[in-house]
XYZ file of C-alpha atoms in Angstrom:
413
model
C -8.853 -0.614 172.470
C -11.294 0.401 175.225
C -13.339 2.202 172.566
C -13.526 -0.947 170.466
C -14.451 -3.085 173.447
C -17.159 -0.604 174.465
C -18.615 -0.524 170.960
C -18.674 -4.298 170.817
C -20.359 -4.440 174.211
C -23.023 -1.988 173.057
C -23.642 -4.085 169.955
C -24.012 -7.209 172.126
C -26.518 -5.473 174.371
C -28.570 -4.372 171.377
C -28.705 -7.904 170.086
C -29.131 -9.780 173.367
C -31.464 -7.647 175.463
C -35.234 -8.036 175.356
C -36.419 -5.256 177.625
C -39.973 -4.065 176.900
C -39.824 -0.892 174.819
C -40.838 2.361 176.411
C -43.927 4.198 175.230
C -41.753 6.511 173.167
C -39.592 3.730 171.829
C -42.362 1.329 171.017
C -43.111 3.107 167.763
C -39.443 3.037 166.726
C -37.881 -0.178 168.024
C -39.034 -3.652 167.109
C -38.982 -6.602 169.473
C -35.366 -7.773 169.488
C -36.358 -11.394 169.983
C -36.867 -11.319 166.205
C -33.222 -10.359 165.586
C -31.419 -12.496 163.049
C -27.848 -12.567 161.798
C -26.151 -13.279 158.505
C -22.464 -13.128 157.608
C -20.456 -12.980 154.398
C -19.494 -16.640 154.664
C -23.158 -17.571 154.333
C -24.015 -14.799 151.876
C -21.418 -13.251 149.520
C -21.570 -9.657 150.737
C -17.828 -8.947 150.215
C -17.452 -9.763 146.537
C -13.888 -8.518 145.951
C -10.848 -7.009 147.606
C -7.943 -5.227 145.952
C -4.833 -3.360 146.963
C -4.577 0.261 145.868
C -1.264 2.094 145.942
C -1.254 5.742 144.888
C 2.229 7.096 144.133
C 2.484 10.117 146.395
C 4.829 12.242 148.479
C 5.148 14.291 151.642
C 5.462 18.003 150.908
C 6.573 20.538 153.533
C 5.137 18.188 156.148
C 7.490 19.002 159.030
C 9.306 15.687 158.656
C 11.235 14.022 155.877
C 12.569 10.487 155.404
C 15.845 9.181 153.999
C 17.058 5.593 153.864
C 16.543 2.110 152.574
C 15.533 -1.336 153.798
C 14.598 -4.471 151.825
C 10.963 -3.277 151.897
C 11.302 0.518 151.759
C 13.191 3.181 149.824
C 12.880 6.825 150.919
C 14.432 9.808 149.155
C 14.004 13.543 149.699
C 14.275 16.482 147.309
C 14.634 20.056 148.505
C 15.597 23.464 147.271
C 17.292 26.358 148.998
C 15.450 29.672 148.975
C 17.951 31.930 150.765
C 21.050 31.645 148.589
C 22.617 35.147 148.686
C 22.740 37.158 145.459
C 25.667 39.297 146.612
C 28.419 36.670 146.271
C 28.519 36.289 142.503
C 32.270 36.897 142.507
C 33.043 33.721 144.456
C 35.080 30.936 142.862
C 35.599 27.419 144.248
C 39.004 28.409 145.601
C 37.351 31.155 147.691
C 35.245 28.584 149.604
C 37.195 27.257 152.593
C 34.593 24.692 153.698
C 30.941 23.825 153.161
C 28.593 21.372 154.868
C 24.958 20.342 154.959
C 23.248 20.275 158.356
C 20.249 18.045 158.926
C 18.485 17.307 162.238
C 17.512 13.653 162.885
C 14.627 12.410 165.006
C 14.635 9.229 167.058
C 12.221 7.451 164.706
C 13.699 4.591 162.704
C 12.268 1.695 160.717
C 14.274 -1.296 159.565
C 17.244 -3.046 161.157
C 17.862 -0.665 164.030
C 20.454 -3.041 165.548
C 22.915 -2.478 162.717
C 21.443 1.033 162.304
C 23.223 1.847 159.064
C 22.048 4.914 157.186
C 23.973 5.697 154.017
C 23.035 8.189 151.330
C 24.450 10.468 148.673
C 23.413 14.025 147.910
C 23.037 14.972 144.247
C 22.327 18.192 142.402
C 18.942 18.188 140.681
C 19.022 18.619 136.915
C 15.455 19.662 136.202
C 12.462 21.299 137.948
C 10.467 19.160 140.373
C 8.160 21.802 141.830
C 6.057 24.414 140.051
C 2.799 26.341 140.330
C -0.349 25.906 138.278
C -2.431 28.721 136.783
C -4.148 29.275 140.141
C -0.850 29.515 141.982
C -1.258 26.101 143.616
C 1.950 24.146 144.235
C 2.451 21.210 141.880
C 4.966 18.446 142.606
C 5.771 17.002 139.212
C 7.635 13.685 139.623
C 6.662 10.501 141.395
C 8.916 7.699 142.561
C 8.879 5.919 139.195
C 10.000 9.164 137.494
C 12.918 9.644 139.874
C 14.200 6.081 140.118
C 14.372 2.963 137.995
C 14.080 -0.580 139.318
C 16.317 -1.144 142.319
C 16.274 2.495 143.318
C 18.800 3.659 140.702
C 18.622 7.471 140.278
C 17.295 8.747 136.968
C 20.075 10.847 135.335
C 17.416 13.181 133.964
C 16.828 14.317 137.550
C 20.083 13.672 139.388
C 23.663 14.685 138.619
C 26.162 11.918 137.920
C 28.558 12.975 140.701
C 27.414 13.423 144.304
C 27.859 16.740 146.075
C 28.163 15.029 149.469
C 28.214 11.482 150.849
C 27.085 10.103 154.198
C 28.606 6.636 153.939
C 27.058 4.972 156.988
C 30.273 4.667 158.981
C 28.888 7.185 161.460
C 25.846 5.866 163.319
C 23.046 8.244 164.238
C 22.076 7.362 167.824
C 18.569 6.291 168.766
C 18.007 9.019 171.311
C 15.113 11.322 172.153
C 17.167 14.478 171.689
C 19.621 14.644 168.823
C 21.877 17.324 167.386
C 22.621 18.056 163.749
C 24.248 15.583 161.421
C 26.914 17.447 159.461
C 27.739 16.269 155.943
C 30.760 17.965 154.309
C 30.514 18.820 150.633
C 33.014 17.181 148.304
C 35.193 19.258 145.994
C 32.581 18.714 143.307
C 29.972 19.941 145.774
C 31.975 23.064 146.532
C 32.352 23.742 142.810
C 28.590 23.489 142.336
C 27.966 25.777 145.333
C 30.249 28.381 143.741
C 28.318 28.002 140.465
C 25.028 28.614 142.282
C 26.382 31.766 143.938
C 27.668 33.007 140.585
C 24.241 32.424 139.036
C 22.218 34.147 141.760
C 22.661 37.785 140.575
C 21.193 36.816 137.176
C 17.424 36.161 137.394
C 17.513 33.889 134.336
C 20.436 31.767 135.512
C 19.175 31.459 139.077
C 15.990 29.835 137.779
C 18.091 26.806 136.799
C 19.102 26.110 140.426
C 16.705 23.260 141.153
C 18.021 22.056 144.502
C 19.419 18.795 145.809
C 18.279 15.222 146.362
C 19.105 12.843 149.239
C 19.325 9.367 147.683
C 19.755 6.240 149.861
C 22.528 3.751 149.181
C 22.042 -0.007 148.984
C 24.169 -0.418 152.131
C 21.501 1.254 154.265
C 19.577 -0.960 156.659
C 17.185 1.691 158.014
C 15.017 4.606 157.036
C 15.452 7.567 159.359
C 13.197 10.553 160.005
C 14.570 14.095 159.906
C 13.205 17.461 160.906
C 11.998 20.308 158.762
C 9.223 22.908 158.949
C 5.615 22.382 157.876
C 4.031 24.967 155.629
C 3.023 28.079 157.530
C 5.023 27.231 160.662
C 8.295 28.525 162.053
C 8.664 25.498 164.324
C 11.232 22.913 163.291
C 14.829 22.923 162.109
C 15.193 23.302 158.363
C 17.931 21.650 156.348
C 20.804 24.127 156.170
C 23.861 24.709 154.017
C 26.678 26.521 155.780
C 29.885 27.638 154.156
C 32.977 29.647 155.027
C 34.574 31.773 152.324
C 37.538 34.117 151.938
C 36.956 37.713 150.943
C 39.256 39.603 148.586
C 41.061 41.179 151.559
C 41.860 37.749 152.977
C 39.360 37.832 155.847
C 37.021 34.917 156.439
C 33.260 35.189 156.453
C 30.433 32.670 156.582
C 26.882 32.224 155.384
C 23.990 29.980 156.376
C 21.444 29.039 153.725
C 18.039 27.499 154.544
C 15.856 25.071 152.649
C 12.478 26.379 151.580
C 10.604 23.429 150.054
C 11.046 19.721 150.582
C 9.321 16.578 149.360
C 9.851 12.980 150.444
C 9.115 10.110 148.060
C 8.764 6.560 149.378
C 8.640 3.291 147.483
C 7.336 0.215 149.318
C 7.651 -3.391 148.231
C 4.358 -5.303 148.485
C 3.885 -7.994 151.129
C 4.113 -11.620 150.013
C 1.410 -14.226 149.320
C -1.050 -11.770 147.812
C -1.529 -9.961 151.113
C -2.931 -6.435 150.920
C -0.918 -3.578 152.401
C -2.255 -0.751 154.517
C 0.494 1.840 154.792
C 0.242 5.569 155.332
C 2.925 7.640 153.598
C 2.908 5.464 150.472
C -0.910 5.596 150.436
C -1.429 1.848 150.237
C -5.085 1.028 150.916
C -7.432 -1.919 150.573
C -10.625 -1.599 148.543
C -13.496 -3.867 149.620
C -16.359 -4.163 147.158
C -19.662 -4.796 148.931
C -22.854 -6.204 147.456
C -25.690 -6.254 149.977
C -28.447 -6.670 147.419
C -29.037 -10.308 148.433
C -29.828 -9.428 152.039
C -33.358 -10.427 153.007
C -35.951 -7.677 153.520
C -34.909 -5.799 156.650
C -36.935 -3.763 159.081
C -33.838 -2.472 160.886
C -30.102 -3.125 160.965
C -29.068 -3.467 164.585
C -25.369 -3.940 163.907
C -22.953 -4.544 161.060
C -19.481 -5.636 162.052
C -16.489 -5.990 159.751
C -13.690 -8.323 160.847
C -10.318 -8.470 159.086
C -7.262 -10.631 159.664
C -3.704 -9.382 159.291
C -0.576 -11.480 158.887
C 1.630 -10.392 161.774
C 4.735 -11.849 160.074
C 4.353 -9.360 157.207
C 3.908 -6.175 159.156
C 6.577 -3.478 159.266
C 7.077 -1.756 162.585
C 9.185 1.263 163.457
C 10.553 1.952 166.903
C 7.245 3.619 167.755
C 5.424 0.290 167.518
C 2.834 -1.058 165.113
C -0.535 0.636 164.515
C -3.435 -0.930 166.399
C -6.230 0.991 164.668
C -7.408 1.343 161.088
C -9.944 3.525 159.297
C -12.761 2.387 157.036
C -13.946 5.114 154.654
C -16.705 5.468 152.088
C -17.313 8.423 149.794
C -20.283 9.005 147.522
C -18.958 11.886 145.457
C -22.212 12.219 143.529
C -24.092 13.124 146.706
C -21.231 14.603 148.776
C -21.869 11.937 151.396
C -19.084 10.255 153.324
C -18.750 7.778 156.171
C -15.766 7.069 158.379
C -15.318 4.316 160.954
C -12.427 3.322 163.227
C -11.496 -0.288 163.854
C -9.156 -1.719 166.432
C -6.934 -4.744 166.887
C -8.031 -7.470 169.261
C -5.257 -7.856 171.877
C -2.789 -10.636 171.199
C -4.014 -11.383 167.695
C -3.860 -10.186 164.119
C -7.608 -9.656 164.104
C -9.079 -6.185 163.541
C -12.720 -5.324 164.218
C -14.666 -2.376 162.842
C -17.530 -2.674 165.331
C -20.576 -1.045 163.740
C -20.889 0.094 160.155
C -24.685 -0.187 160.186
C -25.170 3.421 158.932
C -23.147 2.555 155.830
C -25.084 -0.680 155.272
C -28.345 1.246 155.489
C -27.089 3.929 153.098
C -25.925 1.457 150.477
C -29.189 -0.471 150.652
C -31.368 2.625 150.447
C -29.376 4.705 147.940
C -27.003 2.435 146.008
C -28.899 -0.818 145.456
C -26.714 -2.322 148.158
C -23.481 -1.881 146.230
C -20.413 0.185 147.022
C -16.668 0.154 147.603
C -15.102 1.041 150.937
C -11.435 1.763 151.630
C -9.411 0.383 154.513
C -6.734 2.934 155.433
C -3.939 3.483 157.886
C -4.396 5.988 160.700
C -0.632 6.139 161.161
C 1.370 8.987 159.627
C 4.714 7.272 159.170
C 5.948 4.164 157.381
C 4.517 1.217 159.341
C 2.706 -1.450 157.344
C -0.145 -3.808 158.118
C -0.819 -6.705 155.726
C -4.358 -8.100 155.456
C -5.781 -11.221 153.884
C -8.228 -10.593 151.060
C -11.379 -12.187 149.691
C -9.488 -15.059 148.021
C -7.971 -16.270 151.303
C -9.281 -19.317 153.204
C -12.585 -18.751 155.036
C -10.930 -18.305 158.427
C -8.673 -15.504 157.126
C -10.775 -13.571 154.631
C -12.681 -10.396 155.623
C -16.049 -11.118 157.198
C -19.073 -8.850 157.383
C -21.702 -9.841 159.947
C -25.094 -8.095 159.819
C -27.537 -8.343 162.730
C -31.018 -7.271 161.691
C -34.729 -7.484 162.354
C -36.779 -8.912 159.473
C -39.736 -7.022 158.182
C -43.040 -8.317 159.537
C -44.207 -11.198 157.388
C -40.809 -11.865 155.796
C -39.363 -15.384 156.008
C -37.450 -16.059 159.225
């Protein structure tokens, strides 16, 4: 917030001061007593706002999410890459026990007082990850492929019977340092594990082992964060499958299998009353369409400030707090030109200020006939949501662009 306050102070100084220009500056800086100001209430410079939600996922990101709240559903798919190919003789009766191990983090969003996390683990019925012709990883499904309305699993992707169930009766503490959560496989789960081990020696059959999916139950009240490893890093605890089996001579042995790829898919309900969501993992952004073509002839833009109002009753906050900064981005793909600005929340209010987007205003006026679309984005990397009023809101709530400028000599004042 200090950065925002400093930027605002600088803008005020530029507008308010009337120090005589130096010899060097006199050729570049006009007399600031001629500074004028116009805002988007007086002149329609913000002509439209719209919410944009891009169905996406987190892939091998070092964290994964599982759970459900009235506003959020989070499910994770993963596959095991270290299943042994030397145990093809195993039958279900040879497996004494089997469990999934998953390492929770402290982060939670939702009703952390009740703190109920409940989910089922299903076998995946079809591929969800592949590689394109260049060898680049491709994640095939999106949330709407995996689940129907209400978060019901699509039987084309998920088995009918769960391999394991975490029913919510055991609460995961909200602590800074947490051990593994252990989820025993059911008898159906053990049977499927034996089938995987039997398939591993055959390269054709092993290709049909697609992995497992963690699907939240309706009884969940929270979404929890769990640990995994980001691509290219050995730091982090992977999801593991451990099992104990009996050899033909009666002795017991064990194996530990590690996950290799994981992807989290999150569905977010929109905020009410036509509010526009800014939310990171689900890639919810706000598009603001600008039209500056009606601005009077300008000699120089001293400042351009964008103010936005959020509805604090519609925000979603995890136990790490609510974001207090946002990003405003513009990309001109035809010229490989981009702009990025950071805005901050005014203390004690739902008001956010992006203090000086004058370079963008100048660019749009000079190169794009004053027209362009900018995106308001989250700078948070979890599930928190901010909800902003759009261009159709009452004057006091809608986004406001204020441009402070110096008119060209001879232009109307």
